[in-house]
Coordinates of C-alpha atoms in Angstrom, one line a residue:
Chain O
M872 CA 228.7 128.5 -21.0
I873 CA 226.5 131.5 -20.9
D874 CA 225.4 132.4 -24.4
G875 CA 227.7 134.9 -26.2
F876 CA 225.6 138.0 -26.3
M877 CA 224.1 137.5 -22.9
A878 CA 227.7 137.2 -21.6
L879 CA 228.5 140.5 -23.2
Y880 CA 225.5 142.2 -21.7
I881 CA 226.4 141.0 -18.2
F882 CA 229.9 142.1 -18.7
M883 CA 228.9 145.6 -19.9
L884 CA 226.3 146.2 -17.1
A885 CA 228.7 144.9 -14.4
A886 CA 231.4 147.2 -15.7
F887 CA 229.2 150.2 -15.6
T888 CA 228.2 149.3 -12.1
G889 CA 231.8 149.2 -11.1
Y890 CA 232.5 152.6 -12.6
E891 CA 229.4 154.1 -11.0
I892 CA 230.3 152.8 -7.5
I893 CA 233.7 154.5 -7.6
G894 CA 232.4 157.7 -9.3
R895 CA 232.8 160.2 -6.5
V896 CA 234.6 158.5 -3.7
P897 CA 236.6 160.8 -1.4
V898 CA 240.4 160.5 -1.4
I899 CA 240.4 159.2 2.2
L900 CA 238.6 156.1 1.1
H901 CA 240.8 155.2 -1.8
T902 CA 243.0 152.8 0.2
P903 CA 240.2 151.1 2.1
L904 CA 238.2 150.8 -1.1
M905 CA 241.1 149.4 -3.0
S906 CA 241.5 146.9 -0.2
G907 CA 237.7 146.2 -0.2
S908 CA 237.6 145.5 -3.9
N909 CA 240.7 143.4 -3.5
F910 CA 238.6 141.3 -1.0
V911 CA 235.7 141.1 -3.4
H912 CA 237.7 139.4 -6.2
G913 CA 238.5 136.8 -3.6
I914 CA 235.3 135.3 -4.9
V915 CA 237.8 133.5 -7.2
L916 CA 237.8 131.0 -4.3
V917 CA 234.5 129.5 -5.4
G918 CA 236.0 128.9 -8.9
A919 CA 239.1 127.4 -7.5
M920 CA 237.0 125.1 -5.2
V921 CA 235.0 123.8 -8.2
V922 CA 238.2 123.2 -10.2
L923 CA 239.8 121.3 -7.4
G924 CA 236.6 119.4 -6.7
E925 CA 236.5 118.2 -10.3
A926 CA 240.2 117.5 -10.6
D927 CA 241.2 114.0 -11.6
T928 CA 244.9 113.8 -12.3
T929 CA 247.6 114.5 -9.7
L930 CA 248.7 117.5 -11.7
E931 CA 245.2 119.0 -11.7
K932 CA 244.9 118.4 -8.0
V933 CA 248.2 120.1 -7.2
I934 CA 247.3 123.1 -9.3
G935 CA 243.8 123.1 -7.9
F936 CA 245.2 122.9 -4.3
I937 CA 247.4 125.9 -5.0
G938 CA 244.5 127.8 -6.5
V939 CA 242.3 127.2 -3.5
F940 CA 245.1 128.1 -1.2
L941 CA 245.8 131.4 -3.0
A942 CA 242.2 132.3 -3.4
A943 CA 241.4 131.7 0.3
G944 CA 244.4 133.8 1.2
N945 CA 243.0 136.6 -1.0
A946 CA 239.6 136.4 0.5
V947 CA 240.5 136.1 4.2
G948 CA 243.5 138.4 4.1
G949 CA 241.5 141.0 2.1
Y950 CA 238.7 140.9 4.6
V951 CA 240.9 141.2 7.7
V952 CA 242.9 144.1 6.3
T953 CA 239.9 146.0 5.0
A954 CA 238.0 145.6 8.3
R955 CA 241.0 146.8 10.2
M956 CA 241.3 149.9 8.0
L957 CA 237.7 150.7 8.2
E958 CA 237.7 150.3 11.9
M959 CA 239.8 153.4 12.0
F960 CA 236.8 155.4 10.7
R961 CA 234.7 154.8 13.8
S962 CA 235.7 158.0 15.6
G963 CA 236.1 159.8 12.4
K964 CA 232.6 159.0 11.3
D965 CA 231.1 160.4 14.6
G966 CA 233.2 163.5 14.3
R967 CA 232.1 164.1 10.8
K968 CA 228.5 163.7 11.8
E969 CA 228.8 166.2 14.6
S970 CA 230.4 168.8 12.5
A971 CA 227.8 168.4 9.8
E972 CA 225.0 169.0 12.3
Chain N
M1172 CA 218.1 116.7 -2.3
S1173 CA 218.4 115.9 -5.9
G1174 CA 221.2 117.3 -8.1
I1175 CA 218.9 119.8 -9.7
D1176 CA 217.9 121.3 -6.4
T1177 CA 221.4 121.7 -5.1
Q1178 CA 222.4 123.3 -8.4
W1179 CA 219.5 125.8 -8.0
L1180 CA 220.7 126.5 -4.4
V1181 CA 224.2 127.2 -5.5
K1182 CA 223.0 129.6 -8.2
A1183 CA 220.7 131.4 -5.8
A1184 CA 223.6 131.8 -3.4
Y1185 CA 225.8 133.2 -6.1
F1186 CA 223.0 135.7 -7.0
A1187 CA 222.8 136.8 -3.4
A1188 CA 226.6 137.1 -3.2
A1189 CA 226.7 139.3 -6.3
F1190 CA 224.1 141.5 -4.8
L1191 CA 225.8 141.7 -1.5
F1192 CA 229.2 142.5 -3.1
I1193 CA 227.7 145.4 -5.1
V1194 CA 225.9 146.8 -2.1
G1195 CA 229.0 146.3 0.1
L1196 CA 231.3 148.2 -2.4
K1197 CA 228.7 150.9 -2.7
R1198 CA 228.6 151.4 1.1
M1199 CA 232.4 151.3 1.2
S1200 CA 232.6 154.3 -1.1
S1201 CA 231.1 156.7 1.5
P1202 CA 232.7 157.5 4.9
K1203 CA 229.5 157.2 6.8
T1204 CA 228.6 153.7 5.7
A1205 CA 232.1 152.3 4.9
R1206 CA 232.4 150.2 8.0
G1207 CA 229.2 148.3 7.3
G1208 CA 230.2 147.8 3.7
I1209 CA 232.8 145.2 4.3
L1210 CA 230.4 143.3 6.4
W1211 CA 227.9 143.1 3.5
A1212 CA 230.6 141.9 1.2
G1213 CA 231.9 139.5 3.8
V1214 CA 228.4 137.9 4.2
G1215 CA 228.3 137.5 0.4
M1216 CA 231.6 135.7 0.4
L1217 CA 230.5 133.4 3.1
V1218 CA 227.2 132.5 1.5
A1219 CA 228.9 131.9 -1.9
T1220 CA 231.7 129.8 -0.3
L1221 CA 229.4 127.6 1.8
A1222 CA 227.0 127.1 -1.1
T1223 CA 229.9 126.0 -3.4
F1224 CA 230.4 122.9 -1.2
A1225 CA 226.9 121.8 -2.4
T1226 CA 228.0 121.8 -6.0
P1227 CA 227.1 118.4 -7.5
Q1228 CA 229.8 115.9 -8.4
M1229 CA 232.7 117.4 -6.4
E1230 CA 235.4 115.4 -4.8
N1231 CA 238.7 116.1 -3.1
F1232 CA 237.0 117.8 -0.1
I1233 CA 239.8 117.0 2.2
L1234 CA 242.4 118.7 0.0
M1235 CA 240.0 121.6 -0.4
L1236 CA 239.5 122.0 3.3
A1237 CA 243.2 121.7 3.9
A1238 CA 244.1 124.4 1.4
M1239 CA 241.4 126.7 2.8
G1240 CA 242.3 126.0 6.4
L1241 CA 246.0 126.6 5.8
A1242 CA 245.4 129.8 3.8
T1243 CA 242.9 131.1 6.4
V1244 CA 245.2 130.7 9.3
L1245 CA 248.2 132.3 7.5
A1246 CA 246.2 135.2 6.0
W1247 CA 244.2 135.8 9.2
W1248 CA 247.4 135.8 11.2
S1249 CA 249.3 138.1 8.9
G1250 CA 246.4 140.4 8.3
K1251 CA 245.8 140.9 12.0
R1252 CA 249.4 141.3 12.8
V1253 CA 250.6 143.7 10.1
A1254 CA 251.1 147.3 11.2
M1255 CA 248.8 149.9 9.7
T1256 CA 251.9 151.3 7.9
D1257 CA 252.5 148.1 6.1
M1258 CA 248.9 147.8 4.8
P1259 CA 249.7 148.7 1.2
Q1260 CA 252.1 145.8 0.7
M1261 CA 249.7 143.4 2.3
V1262 CA 247.0 144.5 -0.1
A1263 CA 249.5 143.8 -2.9
L1264 CA 250.2 140.4 -1.5
Y1265 CA 246.6 139.3 -1.1
N1266 CA 245.8 140.7 -4.5
G1267 CA 248.7 138.8 -6.1
M1268 CA 247.2 135.6 -4.5
G1269 CA 243.9 136.3 -6.2
G1270 CA 245.6 136.7 -9.5
G1271 CA 247.5 133.5 -9.0
A1272 CA 244.3 131.6 -8.2
A1273 CA 242.7 132.9 -11.4
A1274 CA 245.8 131.7 -13.3
A1275 CA 245.6 128.3 -11.6
I1276 CA 242.0 127.9 -12.7
G1277 CA 243.0 128.8 -16.2
A1278 CA 245.9 126.3 -16.1
V1279 CA 243.6 123.4 -15.1
E1280 CA 241.1 124.3 -17.8
L1281 CA 243.8 124.5 -20.4
L1282 CA 245.2 121.2 -19.3
G1283 CA 241.9 119.4 -19.5
D1284 CA 241.4 117.6 -22.7
G1285 CA 238.2 117.6 -24.7
E1286 CA 236.9 119.9 -27.4
H1287 CA 236.1 123.4 -26.4
A1288 CA 234.6 126.4 -28.1
L1289 CA 237.0 129.0 -29.3
A1290 CA 235.5 131.6 -27.0
F1291 CA 236.1 129.2 -24.0
I1292 CA 239.8 128.8 -24.7
T1293 CA 240.3 132.4 -25.6
L1294 CA 238.9 133.5 -22.3
A1295 CA 240.8 130.9 -20.4
V1296 CA 244.0 132.0 -22.0
A1297 CA 243.3 135.7 -21.5
G1298 CA 242.4 135.2 -17.8
S1299 CA 245.5 133.2 -17.3
I1300 CA 247.8 135.8 -18.8
I1301 CA 246.2 138.6 -16.8
G1302 CA 246.1 136.6 -13.6
A1303 CA 249.7 135.4 -13.9
V1304 CA 250.9 139.0 -14.6
S1305 CA 249.0 140.3 -11.7
F1306 CA 250.4 137.5 -9.5
S1307 CA 254.1 138.0 -10.2
G1308 CA 253.8 141.8 -10.6
S1309 CA 252.0 142.1 -7.2
L1310 CA 254.7 140.0 -5.5
I1311 CA 257.4 142.3 -6.9
A1312 CA 255.3 145.3 -5.7
F1313 CA 255.1 143.6 -2.3
A1314 CA 258.9 143.1 -2.2
K1315 CA 259.5 146.7 -3.1
L1316 CA 257.3 148.2 -0.5
Q1317 CA 258.5 145.7 2.1
G1318 CA 262.0 147.2 1.5
W1319 CA 263.5 144.0 0.1
M1320 CA 264.1 145.7 -3.2
R1321 CA 265.0 149.3 -2.7
K1322 CA 266.1 150.5 -6.1
P1323 CA 264.1 150.3 -9.3
L1324 CA 265.9 147.9 -11.6
R1325 CA 266.6 149.3 -15.0
F1326 CA 268.8 148.4 -17.9
G1327 CA 269.4 149.5 -21.4
G1328 CA 266.7 148.3 -23.9
Q1329 CA 264.5 147.3 -21.1
Q1330 CA 261.3 148.4 -22.8
A1331 CA 262.3 146.4 -25.9
V1332 CA 262.9 143.3 -23.8
N1333 CA 259.6 143.8 -22.0
L1334 CA 257.8 144.1 -25.4
V1335 CA 259.5 141.0 -26.7
V1336 CA 258.4 139.0 -23.6
F1337 CA 254.9 140.4 -23.9
L1338 CA 254.6 139.5 -27.5
A1339 CA 256.0 136.0 -26.8
T1340 CA 253.4 135.5 -24.2
L1341 CA 250.7 136.5 -26.6
A1342 CA 252.1 134.3 -29.3
L1343 CA 252.2 131.3 -27.0
G1344 CA 248.6 132.1 -25.9
G1345 CA 247.7 132.3 -29.6
L1346 CA 249.2 128.9 -30.2
L1347 CA 247.1 127.4 -27.4
I1348 CA 244.0 129.1 -28.8
S1349 CA 244.6 127.9 -32.3
G1350 CA 245.0 124.4 -31.1
E1351 CA 247.8 123.9 -33.6
A1352 CA 250.1 122.9 -30.8
G1353 CA 249.4 121.8 -27.3
G1354 CA 250.8 119.7 -24.5
H1355 CA 252.1 120.4 -21.1
D1356 CA 255.3 121.9 -22.2
L1357 CA 253.7 124.6 -24.2
I1358 CA 251.3 125.4 -21.4
L1359 CA 254.2 125.6 -18.9
L1360 CA 256.1 127.9 -21.2
F1361 CA 253.1 130.1 -21.7
F1362 CA 252.7 130.6 -17.9
L1363 CA 256.4 131.2 -17.4
A1364 CA 256.4 133.9 -20.1
A1365 CA 253.3 135.6 -18.5
L1366 CA 254.9 135.4 -15.0
L1367 CA 258.2 136.8 -16.4
F1368 CA 256.4 139.6 -18.0
G1369 CA 254.7 140.6 -14.7
V1370 CA 258.1 140.7 -13.0
L1371 CA 259.8 142.6 -15.8
M1372 CA 257.0 145.1 -16.1
T1373 CA 257.1 145.9 -12.4
L1374 CA 260.8 146.0 -11.8
P1375 CA 261.6 149.4 -13.3
I1376 CA 258.7 151.2 -11.5
G1377 CA 259.8 153.3 -8.6
G1378 CA 258.4 153.0 -5.1
A1379 CA 256.6 156.3 -5.3
D1380 CA 254.4 155.0 -8.1
M1381 CA 253.7 151.6 -6.4
P1382 CA 250.2 152.6 -5.1
V1383 CA 249.0 153.2 -8.7
V1384 CA 250.5 150.0 -9.8
I1385 CA 248.9 147.9 -7.0
S1386 CA 245.6 149.5 -7.9
L1387 CA 246.1 148.5 -11.5
Y1388 CA 247.0 144.9 -10.6
N1389 CA 243.9 144.9 -8.4
A1390 CA 241.8 145.8 -11.4
L1391 CA 243.6 143.2 -13.5
T1392 CA 242.9 140.5 -11.0
G1393 CA 239.3 141.4 -11.1
L1394 CA 239.3 141.1 -14.9
A1395 CA 241.1 137.7 -14.7
V1396 CA 238.5 136.5 -12.2
A1397 CA 235.7 137.6 -14.5
F1398 CA 237.2 135.8 -17.5
E1399 CA 237.7 132.6 -15.7
G1400 CA 234.2 133.1 -14.4
F1401 CA 232.9 132.9 -18.0
V1402 CA 235.0 129.8 -18.5
L1403 CA 233.5 128.1 -15.4
D1404 CA 230.1 129.5 -16.1
N1405 CA 230.1 131.0 -12.7
A1406 CA 228.0 134.1 -12.4
A1407 CA 229.3 135.2 -9.0
M1408 CA 232.8 135.4 -10.4
I1409 CA 231.7 137.1 -13.6
I1410 CA 229.8 139.9 -11.7
A1411 CA 232.3 140.4 -8.9
G1412 CA 235.3 140.2 -11.1
T1413 CA 233.9 142.7 -13.7
V1414 CA 232.7 145.1 -11.0
V1415 CA 236.1 145.1 -9.4
G1416 CA 237.8 145.3 -12.8
A1417 CA 235.9 148.4 -13.6
A1418 CA 236.0 150.0 -10.2
G1419 CA 239.7 149.2 -9.9
T1420 CA 240.4 150.8 -13.3
M1421 CA 238.5 154.0 -12.2
L1422 CA 240.4 154.0 -8.9
T1423 CA 243.7 153.7 -10.7
Q1424 CA 242.9 156.6 -12.9
L1425 CA 241.8 158.7 -9.8
M1426 CA 245.1 157.9 -8.1
A1427 CA 247.2 158.7 -11.2
R1428 CA 245.3 162.0 -11.5
A1429 CA 246.0 162.8 -7.9
M1430 CA 249.7 162.5 -8.7
N1431 CA 249.2 164.3 -12.0
R1432 CA 250.8 161.5 -13.9
P1433 CA 249.1 159.8 -16.7
L1434 CA 249.0 156.0 -16.2
S1435 CA 251.2 155.4 -19.3
N1436 CA 253.8 157.6 -17.7
V1437 CA 253.7 155.5 -14.5
L1438 CA 254.1 152.3 -16.4
F1439 CA 256.5 153.1 -19.1
S1440 CA 258.7 156.0 -18.0
A1441 CA 261.8 155.7 -15.9
F1442 CA 260.7 157.7 -12.9
G1443 CA 263.1 159.1 -10.3
E1444 CA 266.0 157.4 -12.1
S1445 CA 268.7 160.1 -12.1
G1446 CA 268.4 161.4 -8.6
G1447 CA 270.2 164.4 -9.9
G1448 CA 267.6 165.2 -12.4
G1449 CA 266.5 168.2 -10.5
G1450 CA 269.6 170.2 -11.3
E1451 CA 271.8 172.0 -8.8
I1452 CA 270.4 173.4 -5.6
S1453 CA 272.2 176.3 -3.9
G1454 CA 272.3 176.8 -0.2
S1455 CA 272.7 174.3 2.6
M1456 CA 270.6 172.4 5.0
K1457 CA 270.4 174.1 8.4
P1458 CA 269.9 171.9 11.4
V1459 CA 267.9 173.0 14.5
D1460 CA 267.4 171.2 17.8
A1461 CA 264.1 170.0 19.2
A1462 CA 263.9 172.7 22.0
D1463 CA 264.2 175.6 19.5
A1464 CA 261.7 174.1 17.1
A1465 CA 259.3 173.6 20.0
V1466 CA 259.6 177.2 21.0
M1467 CA 259.1 178.3 17.5
M1468 CA 255.8 176.5 17.3
A1469 CA 254.6 177.2 20.8
Y1470 CA 254.8 181.0 20.2
G1471 CA 253.4 180.9 16.7
E1472 CA 249.7 181.4 15.9
K1473 CA 249.2 178.8 13.3
V1474 CA 251.1 175.5 12.6
I1475 CA 250.3 173.3 9.7
V1476 CA 251.6 169.7 10.0
V1477 CA 252.5 167.9 6.8
P1478 CA 252.8 164.2 7.6
G1479 CA 254.5 161.8 5.2
Y1480 CA 255.7 158.3 5.0
G1481 CA 258.5 158.9 7.6
L1482 CA 255.8 159.4 10.2
A1483 CA 254.2 156.1 9.2
V1484 CA 257.5 154.2 9.4
A1485 CA 258.3 155.6 12.8
Q1486 CA 254.8 155.0 14.1
A1487 CA 255.0 158.6 15.3
Q1488 CA 251.3 159.5 14.8
H1489 CA 250.3 159.1 18.5
R1490 CA 253.3 161.0 19.9
L1491 CA 252.9 163.7 17.3
W1492 CA 249.2 164.1 18.1
E1493 CA 250.1 164.4 21.8
F1494 CA 252.5 167.2 20.9
C1495 CA 249.8 168.9 18.8
Q1496 CA 247.3 168.7 21.6
K1497 CA 249.7 170.5 23.8
L1498 CA 250.1 173.2 21.2
I1499 CA 246.3 173.5 20.9
E1500 CA 246.0 173.9 24.7
R1501 CA 248.4 176.8 24.4
G1502 CA 246.1 178.4 21.8
V1503 CA 248.0 177.6 18.7
K1504 CA 245.9 176.7 15.7
V1505 CA 247.0 173.3 14.4
K1506 CA 245.9 171.9 11.1
F1507 CA 247.0 168.7 9.3
A1508 CA 247.6 168.9 5.5
I1509 CA 247.4 165.6 3.7
H1510 CA 248.7 165.2 0.2
P1511 CA 246.6 162.9 -1.9
V1512 CA 249.5 160.4 -2.1
A1513 CA 251.1 161.0 1.3
G1514 CA 252.3 157.7 2.8
R1515 CA 252.2 154.9 0.3
M1516 CA 248.7 155.0 -0.9
P1517 CA 245.9 157.6 -1.3
G1518 CA 244.1 157.9 2.0
H1519 CA 246.8 155.9 3.9
M1520 CA 247.7 158.9 6.0
N1521 CA 244.1 159.6 6.9
V1522 CA 243.8 156.1 8.3
L1523 CA 247.0 156.5 10.4
L1524 CA 245.9 159.9 11.8
A1525 CA 242.4 158.5 12.5
E1526 CA 244.1 155.7 14.4
A1527 CA 245.9 158.2 16.6
G1528 CA 242.7 160.0 17.3
V1529 CA 243.2 163.2 15.3
P1530 CA 239.7 164.6 14.6
Y1531 CA 238.6 165.0 11.0
E1532 CA 238.0 168.7 11.5
L1533 CA 241.7 169.3 11.7
I1534 CA 242.6 167.3 8.6
F1535 CA 242.6 169.0 5.3
D1536 CA 243.5 168.0 1.8
L1537 CA 245.6 169.7 -0.7
D1538 CA 243.0 172.0 -2.3
E1539 CA 241.6 173.1 1.0
I1540 CA 244.8 174.0 2.7
N1541 CA 247.3 175.2 0.1
N1542 CA 246.3 178.8 0.2
E1543 CA 246.7 178.8 4.0
F1544 CA 250.5 178.1 4.0
P1545 CA 251.5 181.8 3.6
S1546 CA 249.6 182.6 6.8
A1547 CA 251.2 179.8 8.8
D1548 CA 254.0 180.6 11.2
V1549 CA 255.4 177.1 11.0
A1550 CA 254.9 174.3 8.5
L1551 CA 256.0 171.1 10.3
V1552 CA 257.0 168.5 7.8
V1553 CA 257.1 165.1 9.4
G1554 CA 258.8 162.6 7.2
A1555 CA 257.4 163.9 4.0
N1556 CA 259.6 164.7 1.1
D1557 CA 258.5 164.5 -2.5
V1558 CA 255.0 165.9 -1.7
V1559 CA 256.5 169.2 -0.5
N1560 CA 259.3 169.5 -3.1
P1561 CA 258.8 173.0 -4.7
M1562 CA 260.7 171.8 -7.7
A1563 CA 257.5 170.1 -8.8
R1564 CA 256.3 173.6 -9.4
T1565 CA 259.4 175.3 -10.6
N1566 CA 261.7 172.9 -12.4
P1567 CA 260.5 171.4 -15.6
E1568 CA 263.6 169.2 -15.6
S1569 CA 262.6 167.5 -12.4
P1570 CA 261.1 164.0 -12.7
I1571 CA 258.3 165.1 -10.4
Y1572 CA 257.6 168.3 -12.3
G1573 CA 253.8 168.9 -12.5
M1574 CA 252.9 166.9 -9.5
P1575 CA 250.6 168.9 -7.3
I1576 CA 252.4 169.6 -4.0
L1577 CA 251.7 171.1 -0.6
D1578 CA 253.2 174.6 -0.6
A1579 CA 254.9 174.2 2.7
D1580 CA 257.8 176.4 1.4
K1581 CA 255.4 179.3 1.5
A1582 CA 255.0 179.2 5.2
K1583 CA 257.0 181.7 7.3
N1584 CA 259.1 179.0 8.8
V1585 CA 259.5 175.4 7.9
V1586 CA 260.6 172.7 10.3
V1587 CA 261.5 169.4 8.6
I1588 CA 261.7 166.2 10.7
K1589 CA 263.8 163.8 8.8
R1590 CA 265.9 160.7 9.5
G1591 CA 268.9 161.7 7.5
Q1592 CA 270.1 163.8 4.6
G1593 CA 269.0 161.3 1.9
T1594 CA 266.6 161.9 -0.9
G1595 CA 263.0 160.9 -0.9
F1596 CA 261.5 157.7 -2.3
S1597 CA 261.6 159.1 -5.8
G1598 CA 265.3 159.7 -5.4
V1599 CA 264.9 163.4 -6.1
E1600 CA 266.7 166.1 -4.1
N1601 CA 264.3 168.4 -2.3
A1602 CA 264.8 172.2 -2.8
L1603 CA 262.7 172.9 0.2
F1604 CA 265.4 171.6 2.6
F1605 CA 267.8 174.2 1.3
N1606 CA 265.5 177.2 1.7
D1607 CA 266.5 180.0 4.0
N1608 CA 263.5 179.6 6.2
T1609 CA 263.8 175.9 6.5
R1610 CA 265.3 174.2 9.5
M1611 CA 266.1 170.5 9.6
L1612 CA 265.3 168.5 12.7
Y1613 CA 267.2 165.2 12.2
G1614 CA 266.1 162.0 13.9
D1615 CA 263.5 159.3 13.9
A1616 CA 260.0 160.9 13.8
Q1617 CA 258.8 159.2 17.0
D1618 CA 261.9 160.2 19.0
V1619 CA 261.8 163.8 17.7
A1620 CA 258.1 164.1 18.5
G1621 CA 258.9 162.9 22.0
K1622 CA 261.6 165.5 22.4
L1623 CA 259.3 168.2 21.1
L1624 CA 256.7 167.2 23.6
Q1625 CA 259.3 167.3 26.5
A1626 CA 260.5 170.7 25.4
L1627 CA 257.0 172.0 25.2
K1628 CA 256.2 170.7 28.7
G1629 CA 259.3 172.5 30.0
L1630 CA 258.2 175.9 28.7

């Protein structure tokens, strides 16, 4: 395990990063961003893979299988849905640019 | 390659993934770069996942690929197929899956024998509780938004029951941590208690508050992932989970603020319970037909459209925009007013209007447009209800009192397109519908928009 204080430092810095990222996000991006961050915690997939990969007993394999299934669903579904939502901003983006110029 | 080298490769891949996630999220927080943002994050996910296969001493690859394949097909199919209007519940569903996965990791770690440091077990237990709560809570949120569960479920002493279940969960977790007791039964009981708490916590929350709740569960899943990341010594999970946990918490606060409701209020108060909580409303609802409404708007100078969830449900955004284009051709000024929580989630309505091709220049948010209502000839309310309820301004008794609303009632005329005479999602009567200058246009928003268009063409 990562040494205690180092773990706390990583936790703190990552938490500030998260706060900073969301700081001044416009309302129109709330839903896509929620969906996007939902995709990002799909990284739980790699943990579930390791757990299943190291499972020995049947029970561990079953739980590990469920874990990988759920995590992959989180990652794939999260990506598809976010990409579809953001696709909607194509025309919007261009319109914004024109009006700004 | 030797074991050391592959381990290095996996770590390098996780580092790259963490970097790509942060850049991706950062880009997603600005409209100009948002579309590229998800690609960055997607590449990060791909890199991390592929590298994980190279982790030394792993087995069960067939099972792993089967689980991933099955989930990928199902999630891809459902994600592609779902209508834009149903996005919020899909986010809830996928989020719940992530929480469940974090809980599953915790379960396997707790099942494993061998001596572990106190911090290890504590984090595994904490991640399991949070993940399980997020899992069952998100599923309830999904069911509610999907319409499988229309009414918030409440009973006497509910908060006391919830508290007891919560404390029981903590106590069971404490037992696991202390190592005084163990075994499969205790672990099973512990997870059941956590899952039950997630269900109980979400049941009493009304549909109008669901977006905030989903956002909260999103943050919780991030935290659970981070905790289990510490347990597995997996830096990608720690960084991504923590960033999402913090970002999600911030986003939850922003949403709650947009609704002018403190988070504690959302979670612990019975919202929209009474339905009659707004007191008596005098007057009656006055119907109007589509032809008259179309004339009213065609000969006005300025029309402000207030879209709401009804528009989303009826998929009326395209037809409505066609109608508005005709109005614009006639020289009528048309603007769209979007309440921060119109639809089911903040920003949801902007996505729908963008889908229909409404240019951004015509879309305004609450602060920008509220002082324009008095100069509007017609406020066209399409399937919105609570967000235009003047009682939020005037009646301290009302459950939605204090929520910022669009002042549609201040327009010279108000036309409300609405399916029936029922109350909104919060279950509160709307005083706007009884105003003297309000006309009700009953029907499905798409049909009505079609009729309005027809009537306009006939002029």
